Structure formats: structure tokens, C-alpha cells
mmCIF file of C-alpha atoms in Angstrom:
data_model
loop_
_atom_site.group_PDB
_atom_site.id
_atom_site.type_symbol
_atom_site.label_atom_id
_atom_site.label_comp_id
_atom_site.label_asym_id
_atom_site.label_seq_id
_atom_site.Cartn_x
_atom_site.Cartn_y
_atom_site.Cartn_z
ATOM 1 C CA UNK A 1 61.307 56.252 180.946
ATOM 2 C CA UNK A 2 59.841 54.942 177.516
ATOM 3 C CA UNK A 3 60.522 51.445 176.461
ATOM 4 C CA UNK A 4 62.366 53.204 173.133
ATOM 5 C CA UNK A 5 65.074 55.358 175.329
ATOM 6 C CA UNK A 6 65.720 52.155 177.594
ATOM 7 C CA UNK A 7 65.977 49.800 174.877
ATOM 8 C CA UNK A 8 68.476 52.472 173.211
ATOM 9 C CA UNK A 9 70.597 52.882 176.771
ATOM 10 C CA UNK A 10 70.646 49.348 177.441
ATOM 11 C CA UNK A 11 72.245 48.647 173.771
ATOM 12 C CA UNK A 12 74.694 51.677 174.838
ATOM 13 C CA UNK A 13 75.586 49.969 177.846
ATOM 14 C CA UNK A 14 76.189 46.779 176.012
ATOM 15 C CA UNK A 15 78.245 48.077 173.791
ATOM 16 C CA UNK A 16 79.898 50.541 175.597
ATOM 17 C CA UNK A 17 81.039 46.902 177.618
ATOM 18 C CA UNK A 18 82.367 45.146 174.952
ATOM 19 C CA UNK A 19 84.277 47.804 173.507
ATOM 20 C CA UNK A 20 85.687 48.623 176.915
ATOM 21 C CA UNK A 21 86.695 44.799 176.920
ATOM 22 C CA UNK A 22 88.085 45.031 173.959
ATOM 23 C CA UNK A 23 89.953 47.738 174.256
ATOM 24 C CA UNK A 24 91.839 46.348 178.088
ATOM 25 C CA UNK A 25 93.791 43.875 175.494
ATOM 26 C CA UNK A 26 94.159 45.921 172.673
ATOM 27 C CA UNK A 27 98.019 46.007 171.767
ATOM 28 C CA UNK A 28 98.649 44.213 174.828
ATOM 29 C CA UNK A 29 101.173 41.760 174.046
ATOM 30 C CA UNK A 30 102.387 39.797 177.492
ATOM 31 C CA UNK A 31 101.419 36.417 178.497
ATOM 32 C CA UNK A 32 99.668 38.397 181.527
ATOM 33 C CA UNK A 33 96.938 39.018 179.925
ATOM 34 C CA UNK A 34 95.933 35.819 178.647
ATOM 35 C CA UNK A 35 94.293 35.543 182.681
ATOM 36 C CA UNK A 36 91.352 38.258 181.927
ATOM 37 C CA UNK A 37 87.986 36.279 181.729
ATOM 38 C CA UNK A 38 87.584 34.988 178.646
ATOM 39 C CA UNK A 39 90.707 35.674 176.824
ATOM 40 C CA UNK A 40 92.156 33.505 174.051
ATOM 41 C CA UNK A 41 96.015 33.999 173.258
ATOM 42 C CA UNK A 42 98.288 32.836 171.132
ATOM 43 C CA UNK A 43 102.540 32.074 171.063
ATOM 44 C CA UNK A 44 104.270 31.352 168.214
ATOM 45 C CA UNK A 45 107.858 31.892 166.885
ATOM 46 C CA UNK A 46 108.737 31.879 163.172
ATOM 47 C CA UNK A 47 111.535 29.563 161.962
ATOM 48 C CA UNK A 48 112.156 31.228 158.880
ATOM 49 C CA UNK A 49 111.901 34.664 159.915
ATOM 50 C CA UNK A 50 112.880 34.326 163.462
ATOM 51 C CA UNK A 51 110.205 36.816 164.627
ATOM 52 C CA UNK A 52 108.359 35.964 167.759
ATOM 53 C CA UNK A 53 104.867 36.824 169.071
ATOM 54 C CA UNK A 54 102.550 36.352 171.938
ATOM 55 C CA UNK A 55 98.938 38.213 172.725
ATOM 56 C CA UNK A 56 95.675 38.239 173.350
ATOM 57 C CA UNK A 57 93.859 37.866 169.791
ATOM 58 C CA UNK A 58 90.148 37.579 171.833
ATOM 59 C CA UNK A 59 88.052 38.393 174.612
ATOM 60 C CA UNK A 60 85.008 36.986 175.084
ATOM 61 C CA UNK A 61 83.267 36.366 171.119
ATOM 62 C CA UNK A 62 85.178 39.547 170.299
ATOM 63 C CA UNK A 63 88.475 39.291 168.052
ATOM 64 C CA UNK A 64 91.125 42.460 169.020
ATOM 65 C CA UNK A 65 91.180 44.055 165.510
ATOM 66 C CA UNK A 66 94.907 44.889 166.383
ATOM 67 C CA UNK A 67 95.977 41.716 167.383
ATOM 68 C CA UNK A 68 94.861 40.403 164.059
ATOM 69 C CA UNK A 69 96.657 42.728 161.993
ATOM 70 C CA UNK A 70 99.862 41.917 163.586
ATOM 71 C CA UNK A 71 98.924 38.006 163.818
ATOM 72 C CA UNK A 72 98.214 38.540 159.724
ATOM 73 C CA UNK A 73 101.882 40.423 159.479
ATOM 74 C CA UNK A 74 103.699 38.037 161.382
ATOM 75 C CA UNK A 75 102.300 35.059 159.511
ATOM 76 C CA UNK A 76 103.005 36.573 155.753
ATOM 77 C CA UNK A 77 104.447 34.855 153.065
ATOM 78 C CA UNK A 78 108.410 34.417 154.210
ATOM 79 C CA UNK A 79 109.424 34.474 150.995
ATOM 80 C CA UNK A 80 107.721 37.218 148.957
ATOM 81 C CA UNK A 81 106.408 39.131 151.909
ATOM 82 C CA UNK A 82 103.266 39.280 150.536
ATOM 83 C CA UNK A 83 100.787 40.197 153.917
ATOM 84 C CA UNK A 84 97.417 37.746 153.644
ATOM 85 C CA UNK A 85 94.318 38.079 155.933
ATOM 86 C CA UNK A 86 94.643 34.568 158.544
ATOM 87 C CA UNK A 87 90.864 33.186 159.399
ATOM 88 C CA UNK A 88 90.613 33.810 162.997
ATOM 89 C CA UNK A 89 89.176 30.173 163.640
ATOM 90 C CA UNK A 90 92.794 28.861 162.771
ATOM 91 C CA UNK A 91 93.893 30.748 165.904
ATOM 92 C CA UNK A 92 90.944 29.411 167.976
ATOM 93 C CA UNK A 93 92.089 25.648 166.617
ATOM 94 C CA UNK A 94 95.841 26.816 167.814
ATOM 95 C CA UNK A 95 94.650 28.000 171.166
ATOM 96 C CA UNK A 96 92.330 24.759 172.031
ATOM 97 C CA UNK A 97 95.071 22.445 170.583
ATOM 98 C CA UNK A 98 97.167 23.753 173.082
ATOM 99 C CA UNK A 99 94.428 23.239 175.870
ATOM 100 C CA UNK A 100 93.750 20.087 174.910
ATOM 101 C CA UNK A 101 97.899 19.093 175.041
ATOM 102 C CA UNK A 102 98.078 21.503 178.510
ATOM 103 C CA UNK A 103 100.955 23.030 176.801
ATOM 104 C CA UNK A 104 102.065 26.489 177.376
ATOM 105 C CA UNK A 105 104.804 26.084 174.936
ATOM 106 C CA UNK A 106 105.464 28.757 172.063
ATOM 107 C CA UNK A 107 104.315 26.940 168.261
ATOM 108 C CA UNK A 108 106.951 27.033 165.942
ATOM 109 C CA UNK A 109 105.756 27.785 162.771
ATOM 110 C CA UNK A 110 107.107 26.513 159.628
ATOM 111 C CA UNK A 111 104.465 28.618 157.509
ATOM 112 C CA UNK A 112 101.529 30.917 157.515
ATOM 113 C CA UNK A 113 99.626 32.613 154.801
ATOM 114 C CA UNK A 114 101.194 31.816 150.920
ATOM 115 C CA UNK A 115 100.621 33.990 148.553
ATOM 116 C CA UNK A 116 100.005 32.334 145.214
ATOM 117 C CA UNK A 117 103.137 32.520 142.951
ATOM 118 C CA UNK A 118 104.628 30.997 146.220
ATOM 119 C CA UNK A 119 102.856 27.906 146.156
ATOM 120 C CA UNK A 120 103.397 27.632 142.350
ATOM 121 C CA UNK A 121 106.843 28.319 142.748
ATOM 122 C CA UNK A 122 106.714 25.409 145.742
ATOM 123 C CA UNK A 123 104.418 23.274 143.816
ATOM 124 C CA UNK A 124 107.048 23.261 140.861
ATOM 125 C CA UNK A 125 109.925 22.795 143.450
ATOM 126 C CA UNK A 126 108.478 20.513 145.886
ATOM 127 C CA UNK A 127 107.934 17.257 143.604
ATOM 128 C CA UNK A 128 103.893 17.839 143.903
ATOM 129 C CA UNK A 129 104.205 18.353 148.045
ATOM 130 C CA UNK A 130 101.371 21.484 147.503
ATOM 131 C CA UNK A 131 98.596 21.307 147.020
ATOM 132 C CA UNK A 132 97.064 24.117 143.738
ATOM 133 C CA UNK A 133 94.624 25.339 145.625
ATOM 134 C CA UNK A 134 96.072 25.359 149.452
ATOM 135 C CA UNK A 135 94.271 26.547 152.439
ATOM 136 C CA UNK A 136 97.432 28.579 152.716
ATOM 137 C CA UNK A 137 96.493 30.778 149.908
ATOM 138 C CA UNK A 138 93.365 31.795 151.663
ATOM 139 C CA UNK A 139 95.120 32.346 155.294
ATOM 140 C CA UNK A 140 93.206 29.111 156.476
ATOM 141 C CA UNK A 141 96.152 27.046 157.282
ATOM 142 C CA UNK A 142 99.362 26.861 159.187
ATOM 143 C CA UNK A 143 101.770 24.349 159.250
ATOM 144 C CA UNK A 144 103.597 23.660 163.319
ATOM 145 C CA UNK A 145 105.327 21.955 165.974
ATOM 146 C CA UNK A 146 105.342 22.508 169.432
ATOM 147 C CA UNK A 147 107.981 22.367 171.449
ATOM 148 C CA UNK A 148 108.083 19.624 174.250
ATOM 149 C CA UNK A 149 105.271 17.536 172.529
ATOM 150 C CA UNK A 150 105.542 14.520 170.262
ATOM 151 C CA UNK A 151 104.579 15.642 166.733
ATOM 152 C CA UNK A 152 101.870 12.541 166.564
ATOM 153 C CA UNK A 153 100.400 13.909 169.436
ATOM 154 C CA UNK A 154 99.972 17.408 168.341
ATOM 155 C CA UNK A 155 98.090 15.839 165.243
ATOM 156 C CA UNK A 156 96.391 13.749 167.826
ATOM 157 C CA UNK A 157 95.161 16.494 169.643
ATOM 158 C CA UNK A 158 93.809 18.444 166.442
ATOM 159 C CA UNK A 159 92.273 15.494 165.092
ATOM 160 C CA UNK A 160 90.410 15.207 168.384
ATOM 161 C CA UNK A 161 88.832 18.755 167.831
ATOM 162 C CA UNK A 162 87.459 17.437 164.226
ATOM 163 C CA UNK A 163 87.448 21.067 163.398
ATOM 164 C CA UNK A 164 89.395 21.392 160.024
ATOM 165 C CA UNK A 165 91.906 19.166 158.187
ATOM 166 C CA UNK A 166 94.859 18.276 160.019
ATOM 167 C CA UNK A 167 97.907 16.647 157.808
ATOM 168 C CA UNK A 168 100.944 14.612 159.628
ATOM 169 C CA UNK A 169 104.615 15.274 158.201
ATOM 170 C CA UNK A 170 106.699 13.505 160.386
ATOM 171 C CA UNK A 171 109.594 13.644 157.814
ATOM 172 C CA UNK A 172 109.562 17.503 157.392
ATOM 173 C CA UNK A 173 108.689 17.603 161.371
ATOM 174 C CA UNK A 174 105.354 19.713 161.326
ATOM 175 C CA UNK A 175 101.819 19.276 161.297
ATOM 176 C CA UNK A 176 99.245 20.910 158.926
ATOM 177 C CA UNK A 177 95.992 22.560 160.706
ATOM 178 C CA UNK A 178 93.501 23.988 158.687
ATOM 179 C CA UNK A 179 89.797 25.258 158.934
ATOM 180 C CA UNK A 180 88.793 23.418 155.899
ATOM 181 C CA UNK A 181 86.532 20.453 155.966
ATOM 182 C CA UNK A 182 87.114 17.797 158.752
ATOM 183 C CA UNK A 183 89.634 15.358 156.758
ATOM 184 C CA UNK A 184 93.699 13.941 157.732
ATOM 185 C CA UNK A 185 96.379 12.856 155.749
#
């Protein structure tokens, strides 16, 4: 066999793998899965628009194209509607915050992606509380609790990770994770 056809079958093989991985999870939406090697999943329920979701969004260093879209529809602007694209990496934060707390626990999320007339509407209604240019806007942030853990040790956990901002609202009962710079407030 020439090196050329066994280099070429070897990267089918490969790929024929990963896509075979890939495609176990895809649109699989039960906790279940969340036990095949190497999966990352996430749980969340929306408190404005009382929608609910739980899946697989990865396997391995591949993200499930499907799962995405829906993660990216059920995060959208509650308000307008208005469907943004979320940065995977704020799901990977979500998941190993969750490790790192050993919770199994659904997030409760407060809000997702904003489109921007949103935040200028908020930033004009909110007494400065927004931020112009929020990591919201760019589906980079996500404001949560967690159910059965102490808000300061959610933001505990997140700022252990030093992996994006993280931003404490004890008042409004949330925390603030981002994939921006490493920063808290």
C-alpha cells in the first residue's frame, strides 16, 4: 500500500470516528447521555421564559452543531426575541463551574444573549446597571444561579477557574460569567 493511500485512509478513519461520535449525541437531549466518554452537558431553565433544556453540547473537542443551535435559541434575547450566536467556551465555564461545586442542579438563568436595542433600552432603564458594550451583546455572557448553592459560592467557584469575568449581584440574586478577560466585580 503507498504511504499516499494510507495516509488518505487513516484521515478517513479519523474522521469517519469523530463524526460517528458526534453524531451518537446529536439531538440527544436526556441527562443519559452526559455518561458517554468525554461528553460535556449542560441544564438550565429560563426564568423569564420558563423554557427548560438539558443535552449534550460536546464530545470529546467536538461541539454538536445541533445542540448549539438550540443552546443559541433557548438563550435569545427574552424580550425582543432576537436569536444571537452564544461562544461555546461560556458553556464549557457552565459545565466546569458545576464540577467544581459537584452540583447536578439545573442553572437558572436570568439572561442570555442581548441584542443591542435591549441593552440600550436596559441601560436607559436600569440607572447605568449595563454596561454599553456587554459581553451579552456578543453571546459571551450569561447571568445565573444555581439551585441548592450559595450565590457567593457559585462566584467562588468561577472565580477559581480565572477563565473570564465573573460579576457578584447578590441583590438581584445572580452571578455574571463571561469569557472576557479574567476580571470580578
Amino acid at each position: 500500500m503507498s504511504h499516499r493511500h494510507a495516509t488518505s485512509r487513516r484521515h478517513f478513519l479519523r474522521h469517519s470516528v469523530s463524526l460517528a461520535a458526534a453524531g451518537a449525541v446529536s439531538g440527544l437531549a436526556t441527562p443519559a447521555n452526559a455518561a458517554l466518554p468525554g461528553a460535556r452537558g449542560v441544564a438550565m431553565a429560563h426564568t423569564h421564559t420558563r423554557e427548560s433544556i438539558d443535552l449534550v453540547y460536546a464530545v470529546q473537542e467536538r461541539y454538536v452543531p445541533e445542540s448549539l443551535g438550540r443552546l443559541n435559541h433557548f438563550l435569545r434575547d427574552h424580550y425582543s426575541g432576537e436569536v444571537g450566536v452564544i461562544d461555546p467556551q461560556v458553556f464549557d465555564l457552565l459545565h466546569r463551574v458545576r464540577q467544581v461545586l459537584g452540583s447536578t442542579a439545573a442553572y437558572e438563568v436570568i439572561s442570555g444573549y442581548r441584542g443591542a436595542a435591549t441593552n440600550s433600552h436596559l441601560r436607559a432603564s436600569r440607572g447605568g446597571g449595563v454596561a454599553s458594550k456587554s459581553l451579552h451583546m456578543e453571546g459571551r455572557a450569561i447571568d445565573v444561579r444555581l439551585p441548592g448553592v450559595a450565590l457567593a459560592d457559585l462566584r467562588d467557584a468561577a472565580l477559581s477557574l480565572r477563565a473570564g469575568g465573573v460579576g457578584y449581584y447578590p441583590r438581584e440574586s445572580f452571578v455574571h460569567i463571561d469569557t472576557g478577560r479574567v476580571r470580578h466585580w
